[in-house]
Amino acid sequence: MAMTEAVSLAAAARSRIRSIGRRGAARLVAWAGDEKLSPWLVAGFVILHVVFWTLILMRLRVAQDVHFDVAEAFAWGQKFLLGYGKHPPLSGWVAGLWFMLFPVTDWSTYALAMVTVGAGMMICWAIAVRVVDRRRAFLVVVMLAIYPIFNLKGFKYNPDLLQLVTLPLVVLAYLDAFEKRTIRSGVWLGLAGALALMTKYWVLTMIGAIGLAALIHPARMLFLRSPAPWVAIATLVVAMVPHFIWLKQVDFAPFTYASDTYSISNHIQSLELVLGYIGHNIALLALPLVVAAVALAWSPHGWMLLQRDPRAFVTQPWSRDANSDVRMNQARNIWIVQGIVAVGPLIGALVFSIYVKTDWGISLFFLTPLAVVAIPQLRLRRAALVRVVATWLVISLLVLVAAPQIVPITMLHNATGQFTYGSHSQLARELTELWHRRFHSRWKVVAGATDVGEPMTFYSPDHPMPLTPNESWSSGLTSLDEANRYGFIGICEVGAWNQQACEAWMKRNAAGGEEMVITTRRLFRGSAGAATTWNVFIVPPANREAPE
């Protein structure tokens, strides 16, 4: 009798859980399609995603220092300039504003990265509701949340990541201008283009794609005969004038940087890089696309259908009936733009022998989920939306729980990786204390390669300005004259590819300084990272004798 009651109670509990789950799923679907509630649902989902993945990144990277790209953005943000040698200034400005509000710690850099991708997700939803119905638009946001660029791969804040905000803004402004064709919409499009250009010149790929889409679209004459595109071009040019003046003043240093860094003469290497770029980005896109495809195709009897007729499992989400949930005029814009930015840069890389980095794809495929969801023949069942959200939640929770066990494994596997587990933070603390003991003043300038100097700027409480030897594209944060006046610490990493050039610069510019060797090693829960040796050169401030 007792066993029967226990079984009955368990069955009742399961029934209640299923009932709660069904009500929750029905509410989720209803909110996603509601005009008033859907913005709140999307905002809540994005905030939850940002919080989850900030916590995950904090736990996954607790044994590492921040990436030098992040430290570089922080350094740029110490002074609000019109450019920083390699890139336009917007990423530095955003970092500068962020760290006025938040402490200079590792966790706040991960929060900045996740807030950046969260803002991009919200803008992508605003794009999607102009193309598809609200339920499909919410599906696009959840697919982006599963796309590794918007979570695990988005750990480092830099100009590439910030493009996930500025490029969606450009696309949103273009769709608005294409639809309204007014002077005001043209102004907004021009300002959005200028904001994107102030992030990184790579955005010209997207701006060019939008220009081509405007020329290719079947409704192009309505747009081109309106004032919107011409006002947009004029607004962009006017808004960029201050930056153009800066470019001329620095003798177009960013273009020198790009030419010196990414130009190659080997066509075979160029082809290999292009193939690597394609494979890398397909692999990243595969996760959200496969998850969505399975969710759309699945049914309560999915296994039986898969065994009986595998083709039906693939074909059942599709229909040839008319679909009012897709606005074809705007969908064509999305397909054209995404197609151009997917193929155009690769053709350019092959023709002009450009070194294509896989990270350049970070900003170019945020439209892919929408391009797929906007296919009119694709049918979105309510249950599919719930399954994709559940998959995102399960993935996020699993990674959050597993993170502490992953860290020591990856640290042991990469024990010799100085770049990943070298302790720049320890070196920054030691050098700051050393400078204070020697000179009883603030350490103002550090000289070293970007991956060495900028972490000193981030981790030292004095935040010394970085001076990068042997580069013709100076960030403008400091100069050799200032370094000689205030004194500086020069750092060369022993065994690094640029050690010889670094030490040659130090012999020319730090000849009267004190030389020493410092070794650092990161320890984490009983595991030791790689030992890193640094040749350090300490140059005292002007009009002050060096210590004995």
XYZ file of C-alpha atoms in Angstrom:
548
model
C 0.000 0.000 0.000
C 2.825 2.425 0.965
C 4.675 1.603 -2.257
C 1.532 2.293 -4.285
C 1.122 5.682 -2.575
C 4.797 6.547 -3.234
C 4.437 5.679 -6.923
C 1.246 7.724 -7.090
C 2.912 10.725 -5.424
C 5.909 10.497 -7.777
C 3.617 10.348 -10.798
C 1.679 13.339 -9.505
C 4.934 15.272 -8.983
C 6.063 14.462 -12.521
C 2.703 15.555 -13.842
C 2.944 18.878 -11.978
C 6.463 19.453 -13.315
C 5.316 18.723 -16.874
C 2.356 21.027 -16.406
C 4.598 23.840 -15.128
C 6.975 23.239 -18.023
C 4.155 23.365 -20.572
C 2.762 26.566 -19.077
C 6.236 28.127 -19.033
C 6.864 27.134 -22.640
C 3.487 28.489 -23.727
C 4.172 31.761 -21.916
C 7.623 32.040 -23.522
C 6.168 31.571 -27.005
C 3.337 34.014 -26.314
C 5.700 36.700 -24.981
C 8.076 36.244 -27.920
C 5.248 37.073 -30.325
C 3.672 39.892 -28.326
C 4.354 43.428 -29.553
C 4.557 44.918 -26.047
C 6.154 42.039 -24.147
C 8.701 40.809 -26.718
C 11.195 43.686 -26.124
C 11.158 42.893 -22.392
C 11.602 39.181 -23.068
C 14.562 39.813 -25.370
C 16.137 42.297 -22.937
C 15.729 39.849 -20.047
C 17.199 37.011 -22.083
C 20.180 39.131 -23.162
C 20.845 40.312 -19.593
C 20.738 36.703 -18.381
C 23.151 35.718 -21.160
C 25.543 38.541 -20.227
C 25.493 37.581 -16.536
C 25.893 33.857 -17.209
C 28.814 34.256 -19.560
C 30.568 36.909 -17.509
C 30.561 34.420 -14.614
C 31.662 31.608 -16.925
C 34.574 33.610 -18.335
C 35.657 34.660 -14.845
C 35.791 31.004 -13.801
C 37.313 29.680 -17.031
C 40.103 32.290 -17.137
C 40.867 32.637 -13.463
C 44.365 31.207 -14.045
C 45.180 33.638 -16.877
C 45.913 37.317 -17.269
C 43.740 39.340 -19.621
C 44.595 39.186 -23.312
C 46.947 41.939 -24.459
C 44.254 43.215 -26.856
C 42.144 44.002 -23.795
C 45.074 45.638 -22.031
C 45.744 47.671 -25.176
C 42.155 48.934 -25.269
C 42.454 49.920 -21.617
C 45.686 51.789 -22.351
C 44.066 53.659 -25.243
C 41.215 54.635 -22.967
C 43.595 56.523 -20.664
C 43.631 59.365 -23.202
C 40.758 60.247 -25.546
C 42.611 60.758 -28.830
C 41.322 60.854 -32.425
C 43.230 57.675 -33.232
C 45.722 55.278 -31.685
C 48.251 54.475 -34.382
C 46.912 51.109 -35.484
C 43.176 51.768 -35.353
C 40.523 54.466 -35.107
C 39.620 55.526 -31.565
C 36.146 54.230 -30.700
C 37.224 51.021 -28.939
C 39.607 53.041 -26.769
C 36.923 55.596 -25.950
C 34.465 52.880 -24.909
C 37.103 51.213 -22.722
C 37.988 54.559 -21.170
C 34.357 55.253 -20.270
C 33.852 51.706 -18.975
C 36.803 51.856 -16.594
C 35.650 55.207 -15.257
C 32.681 53.260 -13.888
C 34.206 49.855 -13.118
C 37.423 48.760 -11.375
C 40.489 47.793 -13.385
C 40.219 44.061 -12.764
C 40.040 40.917 -14.856
C 36.334 40.363 -14.197
C 35.377 43.834 -15.412
C 37.070 43.166 -18.769
C 34.954 40.034 -19.240
C 31.866 42.009 -18.232
C 32.781 44.655 -20.828
C 33.132 41.975 -23.517
C 29.788 40.397 -22.654
C 27.971 43.728 -22.397
C 29.365 44.513 -25.857
C 28.003 41.299 -27.390
C 24.759 41.779 -25.438
C 24.269 45.206 -26.986
C 24.957 43.644 -30.390
C 22.307 40.982 -29.754
C 19.706 43.629 -28.926
C 20.478 45.506 -32.145
C 20.314 42.254 -34.123
C 16.814 41.707 -32.697
C 15.853 45.202 -33.840
C 17.131 44.247 -37.313
C 15.236 40.955 -37.273
C 11.837 42.475 -36.409
C 12.128 44.526 -39.598
C 12.534 41.337 -41.608
C 10.562 38.561 -39.880
C 7.813 38.193 -37.274
C 8.668 38.565 -33.578
C 8.898 34.851 -32.792
C 11.429 34.347 -35.544
C 13.281 37.451 -34.392
C 13.590 35.984 -30.885
C 14.872 32.728 -32.389
C 17.586 34.761 -34.147
C 18.702 36.220 -30.799
C 18.850 32.790 -29.143
C 20.836 31.385 -32.081
C 23.305 34.254 -31.674
C 23.585 33.433 -27.969
C 24.650 29.896 -28.947
C 27.061 31.163 -31.641
C 30.515 30.962 -29.938
C 31.446 34.481 -31.092
C 28.760 35.798 -28.710
C 29.937 33.750 -25.722
C 33.151 31.740 -25.368
C 35.046 33.306 -28.291
C 33.894 36.783 -27.292
C 36.062 36.881 -24.168
C 38.416 39.649 -25.286
C 37.207 43.172 -25.801
C 38.906 44.779 -28.811
C 37.933 46.589 -32.061
C 36.854 43.295 -33.648
C 34.362 42.633 -30.856
C 33.078 46.213 -30.795
C 32.127 45.795 -34.460
C 29.371 43.474 -33.198
C 27.701 46.683 -32.020
C 28.611 49.188 -34.721
C 28.082 46.963 -37.776
C 24.582 45.846 -36.715
C 23.838 49.552 -36.167
C 24.861 50.231 -39.775
C 22.642 47.418 -41.073
C 19.726 48.603 -38.915
C 20.135 52.175 -40.172
C 20.324 50.914 -43.771
C 17.105 48.905 -43.460
C 15.435 51.962 -41.937
C 16.690 54.249 -44.708
C 15.754 51.718 -47.406
C 12.208 51.597 -46.066
C 11.586 55.262 -45.173
C 13.842 56.969 -47.763
C 13.811 60.262 -45.816
C 16.489 62.849 -45.054
C 16.396 61.923 -41.371
C 16.931 58.219 -42.094
C 19.845 59.182 -44.352
C 21.435 61.208 -41.545
C 21.155 58.259 -39.180
C 22.693 55.941 -41.769
C 25.609 58.324 -42.296
C 26.215 58.667 -38.546
C 26.050 54.887 -38.090
C 28.599 54.466 -40.908
C 30.913 57.017 -39.294
C 30.614 55.287 -35.926
C 31.532 51.988 -37.557
C 34.520 53.512 -39.349
C 35.698 54.922 -36.034
C 35.822 51.343 -34.753
C 38.006 49.718 -37.405
C 38.594 50.296 -41.116
C 37.677 46.647 -41.744
C 34.035 47.805 -41.549
C 34.447 49.063 -45.110
C 33.620 45.475 -46.106
C 30.147 45.842 -44.601
C 29.667 49.402 -45.824
C 30.664 48.278 -49.310
C 28.286 45.321 -49.090
C 25.436 47.649 -48.159
C 26.287 49.907 -51.075
C 26.233 46.939 -53.449
C 22.967 45.690 -51.932
C 21.406 49.081 -52.640
C 22.483 48.743 -56.286
C 21.470 45.093 -56.693
C 18.115 45.081 -54.883
C 15.063 44.929 -57.210
C 13.636 48.039 -55.504
C 16.892 49.960 -55.868
C 15.493 52.867 -57.888
C 13.032 53.836 -55.158
C 15.940 54.084 -52.745
C 18.479 55.677 -55.077
C 16.020 58.373 -56.240
C 15.320 59.353 -52.641
C 17.535 61.747 -50.629
C 18.451 59.046 -48.080
C 21.599 57.511 -49.679
C 23.059 60.845 -50.724
C 22.417 62.472 -47.360
C 24.015 59.406 -45.747
C 27.193 59.770 -47.802
C 27.455 63.492 -47.057
C 26.830 62.944 -43.339
C 29.463 60.207 -43.135
C 32.101 62.393 -44.829
C 31.387 65.394 -42.590
C 31.369 63.276 -39.418
C 34.731 61.740 -40.352
C 36.526 65.063 -41.039
C 38.230 65.273 -37.584
C 39.529 61.745 -37.974
C 40.699 62.431 -41.539
C 42.675 65.423 -40.216
C 44.264 63.175 -37.586
C 45.145 60.600 -40.266
C 46.985 63.247 -42.242
C 48.792 64.481 -39.126
C 50.137 60.983 -38.363
C 51.061 60.371 -42.001
C 48.347 57.687 -42.362
C 50.004 55.461 -39.759
C 47.130 52.908 -39.582
C 47.596 52.129 -43.274
C 51.323 51.699 -42.719
C 50.494 49.274 -39.905
C 48.096 47.293 -42.106
C 50.523 47.188 -45.012
C 53.480 46.097 -42.872
C 51.505 43.551 -40.861
C 49.096 41.889 -43.294
C 50.663 42.100 -46.729
C 52.166 38.843 -48.047
C 53.677 37.889 -51.400
C 53.127 34.130 -51.299
C 49.910 33.220 -53.133
C 49.987 29.649 -51.768
C 50.084 30.993 -48.218
C 47.248 33.363 -49.053
C 45.144 30.430 -50.305
C 45.942 28.402 -47.164
C 44.895 31.309 -44.966
C 41.649 31.749 -46.885
C 40.836 28.041 -46.531
C 41.618 28.229 -42.815
C 39.374 31.272 -42.482
C 36.524 29.457 -44.234
C 36.888 26.311 -42.117
C 37.130 28.292 -38.876
C 34.004 30.335 -39.481
C 31.955 27.410 -40.791
C 32.845 25.463 -37.639
C 31.714 28.349 -35.422
C 28.448 28.845 -37.320
C 27.718 25.130 -37.318
C 26.714 25.059 -33.637
C 23.764 27.494 -33.734
C 22.665 26.323 -37.186
C 22.701 22.635 -36.254
C 20.921 23.267 -32.942
C 18.207 25.259 -34.728
C 17.906 22.671 -37.523
C 17.418 19.800 -35.073
C 14.919 21.815 -33.030
C 12.917 22.696 -36.143
C 12.923 19.155 -37.506
C 12.243 17.349 -34.232
C 8.793 16.084 -33.307
C 7.377 14.053 -30.395
C 8.030 10.919 -32.447
C 11.292 12.154 -33.937
C 13.252 8.921 -33.442
C 10.591 6.872 -35.172
C 10.429 9.334 -38.060
C 14.215 9.362 -38.346
C 14.323 5.561 -38.540
C 11.383 5.257 -40.908
C 12.218 8.039 -43.358
C 15.357 10.160 -42.702
C 14.425 12.469 -45.590
C 11.115 13.357 -43.943
C 12.999 14.413 -40.811
C 14.870 16.946 -42.927
C 12.010 18.056 -45.165
C 9.124 18.418 -42.693
C 10.035 21.965 -41.479
C 9.678 23.212 -45.061
C 6.569 24.294 -46.956
C 5.836 25.921 -50.308
C 2.804 27.797 -49.014
C 2.851 31.586 -48.823
C 4.468 32.957 -45.684
C 3.394 36.361 -44.347
C 5.903 36.162 -41.489
C 8.765 37.256 -43.774
C 9.045 40.715 -45.332
C 10.671 39.810 -48.610
C 11.803 43.323 -49.493
C 14.034 43.533 -46.426
C 14.952 39.837 -46.452
C 16.558 40.340 -49.861
C 18.762 43.040 -48.341
C 19.904 40.646 -45.619
C 20.688 37.845 -48.074
C 22.615 40.143 -50.402
C 24.643 41.813 -47.636
C 25.484 38.526 -45.900
C 26.442 36.889 -49.187
C 28.766 39.733 -50.150
C 30.593 39.943 -46.805
C 30.934 36.156 -46.727
C 32.629 35.977 -50.139
C 34.002 39.440 -50.931
C 36.855 39.607 -48.381
C 38.110 36.181 -49.459
C 38.257 37.217 -53.107
C 40.071 40.391 -52.098
C 42.548 38.402 -49.988
C 43.363 36.093 -52.893
C 43.642 38.880 -55.462
C 45.749 41.232 -53.326
C 47.617 38.579 -51.280
C 46.411 39.752 -47.873
C 47.082 37.915 -44.643
C 43.538 36.977 -43.577
C 43.118 36.447 -39.845
C 40.360 34.153 -38.637
C 39.351 36.854 -36.122
C 38.309 39.087 -39.017
C 35.247 36.888 -39.371
C 34.065 37.857 -35.880
C 32.072 40.793 -37.188
C 30.873 39.469 -40.541
C 28.431 36.640 -39.803
C 25.982 38.062 -37.272
C 23.357 38.172 -40.064
C 23.649 34.450 -40.873
C 20.993 33.233 -38.389
C 18.565 35.867 -39.695
C 19.417 35.015 -43.306
C 18.406 31.402 -42.582
C 15.350 32.149 -40.446
C 14.101 34.589 -43.115
C 13.792 31.851 -45.737
C 10.021 31.951 -46.470
C 9.691 28.203 -46.999
C 10.979 27.511 -43.465
C 8.243 26.963 -40.891
C 8.809 27.780 -37.218
C 6.846 25.574 -34.870
C 6.364 26.858 -31.333
C 8.037 23.852 -29.763
C 11.195 24.494 -31.803
C 11.633 27.920 -30.220
C 11.378 26.407 -26.738
C 13.897 23.676 -27.612
C 16.498 26.180 -28.821
C 16.109 28.266 -25.653
C 16.410 25.100 -23.536
C 19.564 24.102 -25.434
C 21.125 27.527 -24.758
C 20.276 27.217 -21.064
C 21.683 23.687 -20.768
C 24.924 24.640 -22.560
C 25.379 27.731 -20.370
C 24.721 25.859 -17.112
C 26.966 22.940 -18.057
C 29.893 25.217 -18.907
C 29.327 27.263 -15.738
C 29.397 24.139 -13.546
C 32.290 22.495 -15.411
C 34.524 25.605 -15.543
C 36.437 24.940 -12.270
C 37.316 21.426 -13.460
C 38.337 22.666 -16.924
C 40.862 25.248 -15.671
C 43.509 22.929 -14.138
C 43.249 20.549 -17.092
C 43.859 23.272 -19.662
C 46.592 24.814 -17.517
C 48.419 21.466 -17.316
C 47.944 20.896 -21.058
C 49.379 24.354 -21.847
C 52.039 24.372 -19.115
C 54.698 25.652 -21.527
C 52.502 28.334 -23.086
C 53.992 31.636 -21.946
C 51.509 33.635 -23.974
C 48.509 32.010 -22.299
C 49.742 31.496 -18.748
C 52.712 33.861 -18.398
C 52.305 36.132 -15.384
C 52.351 39.717 -16.621
C 50.345 40.789 -13.572
C 53.067 39.532 -11.228
C 55.736 41.360 -13.231
C 53.679 44.583 -13.161
C 53.374 44.445 -9.373
C 57.079 43.760 -8.889
C 58.177 46.548 -11.222
C 55.780 49.046 -9.642
C 57.176 48.299 -6.181
C 60.733 48.489 -7.517
C 60.129 51.902 -9.131
C 58.563 53.279 -5.945
C 61.535 52.096 -3.860
C 64.015 53.612 -6.290
C 62.391 56.938 -7.080
C 59.466 57.474 -4.622
C 57.267 58.616 -7.500
C 54.666 57.304 -9.922
C 55.846 54.996 -12.707
C 54.717 56.873 -15.836
C 56.176 55.116 -18.902
C 56.813 51.494 -19.848
C 58.693 50.532 -23.022
C 58.084 47.144 -24.585
C 56.248 45.207 -27.275
C 52.452 45.446 -27.283
C 51.997 42.044 -25.633
C 54.368 43.119 -22.833
C 53.954 46.874 -22.360
C 50.154 47.114 -22.428
C 49.661 44.454 -19.699
C 51.943 46.575 -17.505
C 49.640 49.525 -18.144
C 46.636 47.442 -17.137
C 48.026 45.649 -14.075
C 50.275 48.282 -12.522
C 48.378 50.541 -10.074
C 50.301 53.446 -11.681
C 49.020 52.562 -15.184
C 52.187 53.738 -16.994
C 51.720 54.858 -20.601
C 53.064 52.309 -23.130
C 55.850 53.167 -25.575
C 56.312 50.501 -28.249
C 59.852 50.322 -29.687
C 60.521 49.891 -33.403
C 56.994 50.775 -34.534
C 56.172 53.557 -36.961
C 52.503 53.585 -35.909
C 52.837 54.993 -32.391
C 49.666 54.994 -30.295
C 50.345 58.621 -29.365
C 49.884 57.907 -25.655
C 53.457 58.940 -24.892
C 56.759 59.623 -26.676
C 60.458 58.966 -26.331
C 60.942 62.559 -25.137
C 58.418 62.013 -22.350
C 60.023 58.676 -21.501
C 63.424 60.328 -21.108
C 61.940 63.154 -19.053
C 59.894 60.987 -16.673
C 62.158 57.947 -16.774
C 60.888 54.544 -17.878
C 61.159 50.807 -17.460
C 61.995 48.864 -20.604
C 61.091 45.172 -20.837
C 62.244 42.517 -23.294
C 60.908 38.973 -23.017
C 63.706 36.392 -23.196
C 63.106 33.929 -26.017
C 60.472 36.053 -27.738
C 60.592 36.437 -31.526
C 61.451 40.134 -31.161
C 63.975 39.878 -28.303
C 66.971 40.883 -30.427
C 65.297 43.986 -31.868
C 63.920 44.936 -28.455
C 67.313 44.745 -26.762
C 68.961 46.674 -29.580
C 66.459 49.496 -28.979
C 67.155 49.362 -25.246
C 70.920 49.661 -25.840
C 70.315 52.809 -27.865
C 67.768 54.432 -25.588
C 68.364 52.987 -22.118
C 72.160 52.931 -22.162
C 72.593 54.711 -18.827
C 69.968 52.704 -16.998
C 70.095 49.820 -14.575
C 69.752 46.331 -16.032
C 68.343 43.279 -14.284
C 66.746 39.921 -14.990
C 63.385 38.981 -13.456
C 61.668 35.607 -13.685
C 57.947 35.143 -13.066
C 55.823 32.018 -12.870
C 52.072 31.759 -12.377
C 50.876 29.385 -9.669
C 47.275 28.191 -9.471
C 45.955 25.579 -7.056
C 49.258 23.774 -6.898
C 49.854 23.914 -10.655
C 52.685 26.017 -12.049
C 52.594 27.784 -15.375
C 55.580 28.415 -17.602
C 58.474 30.374 -16.149
C 58.999 33.600 -18.066
C 62.281 35.508 -17.979
C 62.405 39.251 -18.606
C 65.362 41.506 -19.278
C 64.472 44.752 -17.537
C 66.028 48.185 -18.110
C 65.353 50.937 -15.571
C 66.017 54.493 -16.715
C 65.684 57.141 -13.966
C 63.821 60.411 -14.484
C 65.807 63.281 -15.995
C 67.933 65.387 -13.602
C 68.092 62.492 -11.215
C 70.926 60.080 -10.636
C 70.443 56.395 -11.127
C 70.510 54.278 -7.944
C 73.777 52.690 -6.915
